[in-house]
Coordinates of C-alpha atoms in Angstrom, one line a residue:
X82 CA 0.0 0.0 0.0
X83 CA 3.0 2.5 1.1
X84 CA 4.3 1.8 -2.3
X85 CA 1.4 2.3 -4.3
X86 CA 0.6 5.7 -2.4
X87 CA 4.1 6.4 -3.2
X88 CA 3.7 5.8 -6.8
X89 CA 0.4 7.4 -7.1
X90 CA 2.1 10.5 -5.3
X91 CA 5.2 10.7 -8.2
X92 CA 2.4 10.3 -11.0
X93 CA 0.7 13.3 -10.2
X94 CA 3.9 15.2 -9.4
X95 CA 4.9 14.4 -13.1
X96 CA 1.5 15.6 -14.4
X97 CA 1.5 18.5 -12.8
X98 CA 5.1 20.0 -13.9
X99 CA 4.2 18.4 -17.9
X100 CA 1.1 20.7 -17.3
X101 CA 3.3 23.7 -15.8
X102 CA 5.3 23.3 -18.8
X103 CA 2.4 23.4 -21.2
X104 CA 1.6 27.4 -19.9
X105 CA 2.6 30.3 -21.9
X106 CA 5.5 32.4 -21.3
X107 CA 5.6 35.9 -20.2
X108 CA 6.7 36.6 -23.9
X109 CA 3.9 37.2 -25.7
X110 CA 2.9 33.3 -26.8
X111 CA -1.0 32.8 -27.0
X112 CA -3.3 31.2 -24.4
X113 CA -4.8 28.4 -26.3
X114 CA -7.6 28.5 -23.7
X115 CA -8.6 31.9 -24.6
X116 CA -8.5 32.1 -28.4
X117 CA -9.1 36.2 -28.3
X118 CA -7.2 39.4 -28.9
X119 CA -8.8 42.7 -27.3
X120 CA -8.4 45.9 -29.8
X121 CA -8.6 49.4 -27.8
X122 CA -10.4 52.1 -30.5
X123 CA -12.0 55.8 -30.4
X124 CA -15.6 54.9 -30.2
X125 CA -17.5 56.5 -33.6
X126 CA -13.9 56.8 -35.1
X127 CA -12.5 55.2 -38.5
X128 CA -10.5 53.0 -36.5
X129 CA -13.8 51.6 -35.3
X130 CA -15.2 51.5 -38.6
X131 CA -12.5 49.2 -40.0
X132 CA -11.7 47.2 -36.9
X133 CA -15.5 46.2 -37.3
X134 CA -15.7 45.4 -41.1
X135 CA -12.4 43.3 -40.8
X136 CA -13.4 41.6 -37.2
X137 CA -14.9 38.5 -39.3
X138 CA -12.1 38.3 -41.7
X139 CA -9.5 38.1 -39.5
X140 CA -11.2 35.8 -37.2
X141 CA -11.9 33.0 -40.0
X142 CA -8.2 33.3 -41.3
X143 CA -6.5 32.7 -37.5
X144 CA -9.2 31.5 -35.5
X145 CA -8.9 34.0 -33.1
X146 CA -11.9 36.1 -31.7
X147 CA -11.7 39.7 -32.3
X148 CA -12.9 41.7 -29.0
X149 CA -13.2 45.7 -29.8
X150 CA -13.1 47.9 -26.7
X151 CA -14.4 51.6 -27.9
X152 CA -14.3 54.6 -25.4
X153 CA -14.4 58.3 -26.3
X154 CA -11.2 60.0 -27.4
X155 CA -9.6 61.0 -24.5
X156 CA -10.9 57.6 -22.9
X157 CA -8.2 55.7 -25.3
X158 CA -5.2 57.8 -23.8
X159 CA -6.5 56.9 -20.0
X160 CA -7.4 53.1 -20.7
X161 CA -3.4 53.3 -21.9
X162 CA -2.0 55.3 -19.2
X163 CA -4.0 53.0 -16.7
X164 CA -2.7 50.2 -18.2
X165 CA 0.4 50.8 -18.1
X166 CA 0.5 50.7 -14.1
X167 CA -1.4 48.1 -13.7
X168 CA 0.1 45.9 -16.5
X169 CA -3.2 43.7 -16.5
X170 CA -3.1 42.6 -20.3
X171 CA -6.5 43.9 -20.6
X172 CA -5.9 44.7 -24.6
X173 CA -3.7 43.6 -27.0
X174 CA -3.7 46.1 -29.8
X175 CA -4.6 49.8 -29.5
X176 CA -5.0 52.3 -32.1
X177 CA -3.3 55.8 -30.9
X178 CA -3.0 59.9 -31.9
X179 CA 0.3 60.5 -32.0
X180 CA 0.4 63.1 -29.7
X181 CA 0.2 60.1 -26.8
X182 CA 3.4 58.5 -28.3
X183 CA 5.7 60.2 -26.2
X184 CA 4.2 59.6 -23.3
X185 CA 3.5 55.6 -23.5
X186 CA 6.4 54.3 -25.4
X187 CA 8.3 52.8 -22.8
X188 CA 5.3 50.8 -22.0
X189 CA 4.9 49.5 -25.9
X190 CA 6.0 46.7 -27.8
X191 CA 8.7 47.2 -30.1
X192 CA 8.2 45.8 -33.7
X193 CA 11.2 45.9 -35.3
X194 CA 10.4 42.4 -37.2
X195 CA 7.6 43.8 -38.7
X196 CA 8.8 47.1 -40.7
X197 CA 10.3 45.3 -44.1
X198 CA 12.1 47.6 -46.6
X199 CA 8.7 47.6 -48.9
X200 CA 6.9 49.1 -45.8
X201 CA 9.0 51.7 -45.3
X202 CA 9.1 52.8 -49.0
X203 CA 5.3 52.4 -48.9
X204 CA 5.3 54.9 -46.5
X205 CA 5.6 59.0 -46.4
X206 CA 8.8 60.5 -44.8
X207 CA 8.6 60.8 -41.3
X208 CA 5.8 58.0 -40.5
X209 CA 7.9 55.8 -39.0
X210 CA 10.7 58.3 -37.4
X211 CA 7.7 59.5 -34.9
X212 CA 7.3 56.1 -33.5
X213 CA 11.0 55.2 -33.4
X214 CA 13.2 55.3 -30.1
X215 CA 17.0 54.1 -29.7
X216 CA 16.3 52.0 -33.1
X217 CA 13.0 50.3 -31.8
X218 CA 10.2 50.3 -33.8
X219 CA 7.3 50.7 -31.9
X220 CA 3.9 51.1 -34.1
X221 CA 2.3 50.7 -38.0
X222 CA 0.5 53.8 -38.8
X223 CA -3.3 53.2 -39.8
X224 CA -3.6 56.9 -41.4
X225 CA -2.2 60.3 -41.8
X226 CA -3.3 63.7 -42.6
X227 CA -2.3 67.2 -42.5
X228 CA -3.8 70.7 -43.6
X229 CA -4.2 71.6 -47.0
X230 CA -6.0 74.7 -48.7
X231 CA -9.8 74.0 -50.0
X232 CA -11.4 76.6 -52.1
X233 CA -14.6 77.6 -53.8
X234 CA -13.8 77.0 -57.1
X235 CA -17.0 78.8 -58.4
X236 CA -15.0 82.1 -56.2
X237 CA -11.7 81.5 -58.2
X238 CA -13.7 80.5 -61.3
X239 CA -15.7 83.7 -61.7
X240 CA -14.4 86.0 -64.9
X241 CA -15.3 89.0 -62.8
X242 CA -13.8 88.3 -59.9
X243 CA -10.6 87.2 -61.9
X244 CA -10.8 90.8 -63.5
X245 CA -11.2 92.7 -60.5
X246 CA -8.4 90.9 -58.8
X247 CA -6.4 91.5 -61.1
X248 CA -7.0 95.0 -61.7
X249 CA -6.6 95.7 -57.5
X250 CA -3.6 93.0 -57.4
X251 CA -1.5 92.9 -60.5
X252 CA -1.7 89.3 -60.7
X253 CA -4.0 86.1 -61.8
X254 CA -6.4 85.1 -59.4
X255 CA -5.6 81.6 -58.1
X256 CA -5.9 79.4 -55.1
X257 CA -2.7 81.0 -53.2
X258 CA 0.6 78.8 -53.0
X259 CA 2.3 81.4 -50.4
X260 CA 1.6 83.7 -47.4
X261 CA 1.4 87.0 -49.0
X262 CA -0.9 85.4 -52.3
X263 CA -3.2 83.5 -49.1
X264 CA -3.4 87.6 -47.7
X265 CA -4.7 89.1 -50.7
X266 CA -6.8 86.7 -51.5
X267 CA -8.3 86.4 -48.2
X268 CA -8.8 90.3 -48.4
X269 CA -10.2 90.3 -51.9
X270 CA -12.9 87.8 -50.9
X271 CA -14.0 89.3 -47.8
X272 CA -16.8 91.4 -48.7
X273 CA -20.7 91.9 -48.4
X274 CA -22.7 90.0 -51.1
X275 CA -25.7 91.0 -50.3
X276 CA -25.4 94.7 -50.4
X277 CA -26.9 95.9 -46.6
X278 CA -23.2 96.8 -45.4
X279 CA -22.4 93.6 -43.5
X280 CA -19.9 91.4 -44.3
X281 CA -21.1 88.1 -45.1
X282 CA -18.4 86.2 -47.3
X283 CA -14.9 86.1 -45.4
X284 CA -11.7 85.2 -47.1
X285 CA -10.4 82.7 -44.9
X286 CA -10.6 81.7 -41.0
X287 CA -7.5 81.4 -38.4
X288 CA -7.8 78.8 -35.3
X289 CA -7.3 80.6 -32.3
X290 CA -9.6 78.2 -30.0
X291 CA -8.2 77.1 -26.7
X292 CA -7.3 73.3 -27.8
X293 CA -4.2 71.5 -29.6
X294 CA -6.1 72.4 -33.4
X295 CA -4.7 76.1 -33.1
X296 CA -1.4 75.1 -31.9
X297 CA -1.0 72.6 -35.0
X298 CA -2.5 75.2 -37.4
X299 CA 0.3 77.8 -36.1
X300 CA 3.5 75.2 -36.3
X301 CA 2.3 74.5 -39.9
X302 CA 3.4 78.1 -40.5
X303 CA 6.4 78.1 -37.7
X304 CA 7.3 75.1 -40.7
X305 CA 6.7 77.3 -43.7
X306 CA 8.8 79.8 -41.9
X307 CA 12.1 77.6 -42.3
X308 CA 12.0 75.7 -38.5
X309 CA 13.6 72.1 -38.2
X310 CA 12.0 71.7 -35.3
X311 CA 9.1 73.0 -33.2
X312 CA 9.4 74.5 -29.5
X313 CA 12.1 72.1 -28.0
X314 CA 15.4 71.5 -30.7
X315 CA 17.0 67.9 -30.5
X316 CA 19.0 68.8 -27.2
X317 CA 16.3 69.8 -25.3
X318 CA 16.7 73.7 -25.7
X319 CA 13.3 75.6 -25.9
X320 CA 13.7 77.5 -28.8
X321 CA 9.5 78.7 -29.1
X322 CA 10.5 82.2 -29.0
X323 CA 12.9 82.1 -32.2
X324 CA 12.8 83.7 -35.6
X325 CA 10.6 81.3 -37.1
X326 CA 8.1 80.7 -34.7
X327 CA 7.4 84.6 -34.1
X328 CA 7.1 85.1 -37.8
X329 CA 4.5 82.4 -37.8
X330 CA 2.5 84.5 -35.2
X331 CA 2.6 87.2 -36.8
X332 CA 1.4 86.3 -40.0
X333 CA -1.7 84.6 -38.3
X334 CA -1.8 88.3 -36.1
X335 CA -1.7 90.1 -39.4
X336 CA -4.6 88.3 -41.4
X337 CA -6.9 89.1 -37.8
X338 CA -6.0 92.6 -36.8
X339 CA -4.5 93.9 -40.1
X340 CA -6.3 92.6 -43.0
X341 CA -9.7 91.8 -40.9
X342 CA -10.5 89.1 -43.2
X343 CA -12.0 86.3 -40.8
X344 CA -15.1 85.9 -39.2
X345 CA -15.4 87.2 -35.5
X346 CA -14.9 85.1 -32.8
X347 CA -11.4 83.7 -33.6
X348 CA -11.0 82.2 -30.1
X349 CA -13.2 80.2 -30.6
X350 CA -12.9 79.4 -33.7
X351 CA -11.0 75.7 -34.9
X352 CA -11.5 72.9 -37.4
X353 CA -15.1 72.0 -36.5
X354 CA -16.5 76.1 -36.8
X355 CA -14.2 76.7 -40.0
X356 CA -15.6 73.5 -42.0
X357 CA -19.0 74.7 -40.9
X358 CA -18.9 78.4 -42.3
X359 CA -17.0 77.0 -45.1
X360 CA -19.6 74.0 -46.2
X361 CA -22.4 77.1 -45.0
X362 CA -21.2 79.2 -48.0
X363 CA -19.3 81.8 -45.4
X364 CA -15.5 81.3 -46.1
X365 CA -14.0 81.5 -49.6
X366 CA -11.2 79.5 -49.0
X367 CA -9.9 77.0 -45.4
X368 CA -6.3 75.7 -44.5
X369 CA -8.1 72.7 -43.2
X370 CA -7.7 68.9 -42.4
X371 CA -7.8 66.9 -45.7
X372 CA -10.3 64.2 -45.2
X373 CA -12.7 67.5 -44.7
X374 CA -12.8 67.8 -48.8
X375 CA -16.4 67.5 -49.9
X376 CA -16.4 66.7 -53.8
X377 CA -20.3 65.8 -53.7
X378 CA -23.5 67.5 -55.2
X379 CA -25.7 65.9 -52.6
X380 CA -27.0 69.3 -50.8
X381 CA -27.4 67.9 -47.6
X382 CA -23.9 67.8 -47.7
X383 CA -23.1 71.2 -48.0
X384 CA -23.9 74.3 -49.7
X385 CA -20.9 74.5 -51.4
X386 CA -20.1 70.7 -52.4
X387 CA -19.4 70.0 -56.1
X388 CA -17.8 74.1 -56.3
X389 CA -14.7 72.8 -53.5
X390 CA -11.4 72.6 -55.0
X391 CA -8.1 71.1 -53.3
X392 CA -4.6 72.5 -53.7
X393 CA -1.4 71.5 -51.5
X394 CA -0.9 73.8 -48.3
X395 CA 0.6 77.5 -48.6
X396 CA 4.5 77.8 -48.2
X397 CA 6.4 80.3 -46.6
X398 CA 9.9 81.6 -47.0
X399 CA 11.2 77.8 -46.6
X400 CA 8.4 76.4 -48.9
X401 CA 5.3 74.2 -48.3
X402 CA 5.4 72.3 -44.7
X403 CA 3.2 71.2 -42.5
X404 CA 2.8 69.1 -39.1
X405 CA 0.8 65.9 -39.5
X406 CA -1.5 64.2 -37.9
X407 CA -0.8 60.3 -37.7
X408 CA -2.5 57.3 -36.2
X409 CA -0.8 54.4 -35.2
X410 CA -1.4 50.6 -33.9
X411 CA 0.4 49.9 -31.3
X412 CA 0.6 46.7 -29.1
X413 CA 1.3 47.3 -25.3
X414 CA 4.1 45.4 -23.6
X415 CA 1.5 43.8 -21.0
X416 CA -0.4 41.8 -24.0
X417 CA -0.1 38.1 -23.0
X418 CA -0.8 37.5 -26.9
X419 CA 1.8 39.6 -28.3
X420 CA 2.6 36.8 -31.4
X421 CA -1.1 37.3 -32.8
X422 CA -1.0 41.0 -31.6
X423 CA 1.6 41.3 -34.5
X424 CA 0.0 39.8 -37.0
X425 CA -3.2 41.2 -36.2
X426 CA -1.0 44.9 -37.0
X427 CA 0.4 43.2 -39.9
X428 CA -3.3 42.2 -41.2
X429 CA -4.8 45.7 -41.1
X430 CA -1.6 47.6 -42.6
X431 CA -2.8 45.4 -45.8
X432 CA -6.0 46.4 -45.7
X433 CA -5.2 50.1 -45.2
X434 CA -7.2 52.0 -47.9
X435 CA -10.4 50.6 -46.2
X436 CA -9.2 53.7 -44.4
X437 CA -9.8 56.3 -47.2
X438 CA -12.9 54.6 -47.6
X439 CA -13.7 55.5 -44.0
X440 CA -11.9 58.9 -43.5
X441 CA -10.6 60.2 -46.6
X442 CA -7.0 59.1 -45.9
X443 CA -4.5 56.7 -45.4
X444 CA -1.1 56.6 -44.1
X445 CA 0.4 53.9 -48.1
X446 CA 1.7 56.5 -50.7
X447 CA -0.2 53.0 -53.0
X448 CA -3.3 54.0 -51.6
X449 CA -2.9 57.6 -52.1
X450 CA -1.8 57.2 -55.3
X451 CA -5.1 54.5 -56.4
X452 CA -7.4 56.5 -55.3
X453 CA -6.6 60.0 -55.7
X454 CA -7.3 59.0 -59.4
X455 CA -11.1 59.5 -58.8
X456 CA -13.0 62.8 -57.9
X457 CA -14.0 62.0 -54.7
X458 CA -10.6 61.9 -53.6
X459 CA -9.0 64.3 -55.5
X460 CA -8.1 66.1 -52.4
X461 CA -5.3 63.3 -51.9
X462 CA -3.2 64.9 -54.3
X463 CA -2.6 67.9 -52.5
X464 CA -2.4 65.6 -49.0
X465 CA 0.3 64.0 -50.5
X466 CA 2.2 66.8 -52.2
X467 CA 2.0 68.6 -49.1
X468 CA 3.1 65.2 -46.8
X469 CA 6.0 65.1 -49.1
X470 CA 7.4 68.5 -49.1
X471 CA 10.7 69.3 -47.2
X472 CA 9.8 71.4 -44.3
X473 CA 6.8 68.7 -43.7
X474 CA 8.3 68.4 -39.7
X475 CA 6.9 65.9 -36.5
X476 CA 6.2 67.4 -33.2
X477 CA 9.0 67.1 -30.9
X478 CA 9.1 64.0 -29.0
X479 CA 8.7 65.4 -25.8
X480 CA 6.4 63.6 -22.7
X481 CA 5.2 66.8 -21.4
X482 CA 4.0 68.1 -25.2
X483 CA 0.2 67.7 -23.9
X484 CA 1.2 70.0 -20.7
X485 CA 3.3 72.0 -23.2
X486 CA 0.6 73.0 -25.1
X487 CA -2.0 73.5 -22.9
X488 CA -0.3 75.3 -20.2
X489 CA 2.2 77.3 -22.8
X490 CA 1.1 77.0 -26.5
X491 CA -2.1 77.7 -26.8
X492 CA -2.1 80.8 -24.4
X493 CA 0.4 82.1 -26.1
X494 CA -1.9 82.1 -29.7
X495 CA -5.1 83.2 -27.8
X496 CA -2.8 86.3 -26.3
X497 CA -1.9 86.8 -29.6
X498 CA -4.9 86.7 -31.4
X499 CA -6.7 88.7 -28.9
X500 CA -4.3 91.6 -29.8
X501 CA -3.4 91.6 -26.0
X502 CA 0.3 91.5 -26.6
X503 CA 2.8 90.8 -29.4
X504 CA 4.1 87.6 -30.7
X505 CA 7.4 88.0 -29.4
X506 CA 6.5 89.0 -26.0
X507 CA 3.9 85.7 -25.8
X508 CA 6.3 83.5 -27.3
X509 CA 9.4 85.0 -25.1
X510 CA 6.6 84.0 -21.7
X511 CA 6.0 80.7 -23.0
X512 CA 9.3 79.9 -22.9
X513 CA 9.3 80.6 -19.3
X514 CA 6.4 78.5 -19.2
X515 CA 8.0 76.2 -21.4
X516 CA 11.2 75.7 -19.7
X517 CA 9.6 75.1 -15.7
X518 CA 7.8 72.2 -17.4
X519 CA 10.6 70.5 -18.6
X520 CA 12.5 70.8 -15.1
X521 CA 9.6 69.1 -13.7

């Protein structure tokens, strides 16, 4: 009996460490009990979109369930920034703005083995240098977008218009391709139409609203200017207050208070109020977020739609430049199922111009380039002429850029705007601002 207990004893010993050694690793190898990924996504956003259409797809080809978490916008950034204390493994892939890159990386998944040389010549310049730290690879962008000028072609179009700008300006009438043509123009359009001595038609619009939009809008221009970076230079010096960035101020100061060619209300005014006076027949031209081109006749749509016209954003002493506006996957280092994580990323890359379809953009020059061919998405054109250009710069990689801006940035525009100081004297206080941050 002692012999047989002892036996009995050993057998289940054994079983136990075969079953111990059946568990996955702490690497990243899948549960085969819980055939599942979890994808993190902006509720309402494109990334839901197409993480719903492809859930069944990619679920018959690996067999794994696709479970899609959506929370509101900022909700993404906290579900990360939670996770990343608690390390619980509650999602696998998340789709990010790549103003919370900074911030998170450390807590992220490098993907090196993923990024093959017909990636990265797939991609535009810069897409993969935001997401890259000490030669890791950390994310696949899903999209990317950027400012770019929309018109009213029936405006430009107009033979008496084109006459009386030319008489008044010495030149052709023309959607603008630098800061002094965007002024006159802007000037030239802003007028009454209706004859009872109020302004109703406005040339263009400036972002001045207290939120990241109006910080990105002025950096465009800091880039047009000549910068090669923006606020904080590569060793950490804050350099807001320099030539470039105050000239890029002032221009957006002159078309308010000089030229009065915008609506009132510029503090409050961003992306979301521009596209609405523009679609309301109210703005003759927007520097505005590409996927916001509306090529269709259907009225509902807007007043203006099938008269819109895209050109490649304005260019200032250095030339056309812009900051874009990536998203990215990204798969957090706590995932537990980091191997089908990867090809999950690897799955949606391919099926990237469901994007376009979705948004109006995409972050494959391909997918530019196949469907920019059409009408409806003529506006990639210009996206991608102005994506390409030179002075085309990231936002610093900088952990504190959300504190940045909102404690710095954007006071120093709405000062600005409001005519309450200069652009030197707000940019030479946000240093100061700037600088206590960083020491933090």
């Amino acid at each position: 009996m002692r012999k047989a207990s002892v036996l009995l004893i050993l057998s289940l010993v054994i079983a136990l460490l075969a079953a111990c050694g059946d568990q996955p690793s702490s690497g990243g190898q899948n549960n085969e009990d819980d055939k599942s990924i979890t994808v993190l996504v902006e509720g309402g956003s494109p990334a839901y979109t197409v993480a719903t259409e492809t859930k069944e797809e990619f679920e018959d080809l690996t067999g794994y369930e696709v479970k899609i978490e959506s929370v509101p916008y900022v909700g993404v950034y906290d579900r990360l920034r939670t996770e990343m204390s608690s390390q619980t493994g509650a999602f696998d892939v998340a789709t990010i703005d790549i103003i919370w890159f900074p911030a998170i990386y450390q807590s992220l998944e490098p993907i090196n083995d993923l990024i093959t040389d017909e990636i990265e010549n797939d991609l535009f310049p810069g897409l993969l240098d935001a997401t890259t730290m000490d030669e890791d690879s950390f994310a696949l962008p899903v999209w990317t977008n950027s400012k770019i000028l929309l018109y009213r072609e029936d405006l430009f179009n107009d033979k008496g218009n084109k006459e009386l700008f030319a008489q008044e300006y010495g030149y052709e009438l023309a959607p603008p391709i630098n800061w002094q043509e965007y002024r006159d123009v802007a000037k030239f359009f802003t007028q009454d139409t209706n004859g009872d001595g109020s302004i109703d038609l406005y040339g263009t619009s400036v972002f001045g609203a207290n939120n990241g939009d109006s910080v990105a809008s002025w950096l465009d221009h800091v880039a047009q200017a000549g910068a090669e970076s923006f606020v904080v230079d590569e060793n950490n010096n804050v350099i807001v207050n320099d030539r470039a960035h105050v000239e890029a101020l002032e221009f957006l100061q002159s078309i308010v208070h000089e030229d009065e060619s915008v609506p009132v209300g510029v503090l409050e005014t961003a992306s979301a109020e521009t596209s609405e006076l523009f679609y309301n027949g109210k703005l003759a031209m927007m520097l505005a977020w590409g996927h916001f081109y509306v090529p269709s006749n259907d009225p509902e749509t807007s007043k203006v739609a099938g008269n819109v016209g895209a050109a490649p954003m304005i260019g200032g002493d250095a030339g056309v430049g812009v900051v874009p506006g990536p998203w990215y996957q990204v798969i957090p280092s706590s995932s537990k199922k980091k191997d089908i994580a990867k090809e999950y990323l690897q799955f949606m890359y391919e099926k990237n111009e469901l994007y376009t379809e979705a948004l109006g953009v995409a972050s494959r020059q391909s997918v530019f380039d196949k469907f920019g061919e059409s009408e409806e998405f003529d506006h990639l054109n210009a996206l991608s002429t102005t994506l390409n250009a030179p002075q085309t710069t990231n936002r610093p990689s900088v952990p504190q850029w959300q504190q940045i801006e909102s404690e710095a940035l954007v006071p120093a525009v709405q000062r600005t705007l409001s005519g309450d100081t200069s652009p030197q004297e707000a940019l030479d206080e946000a240093k100061k601002v700037i600088e206590g941050i960083l020491k933090n």
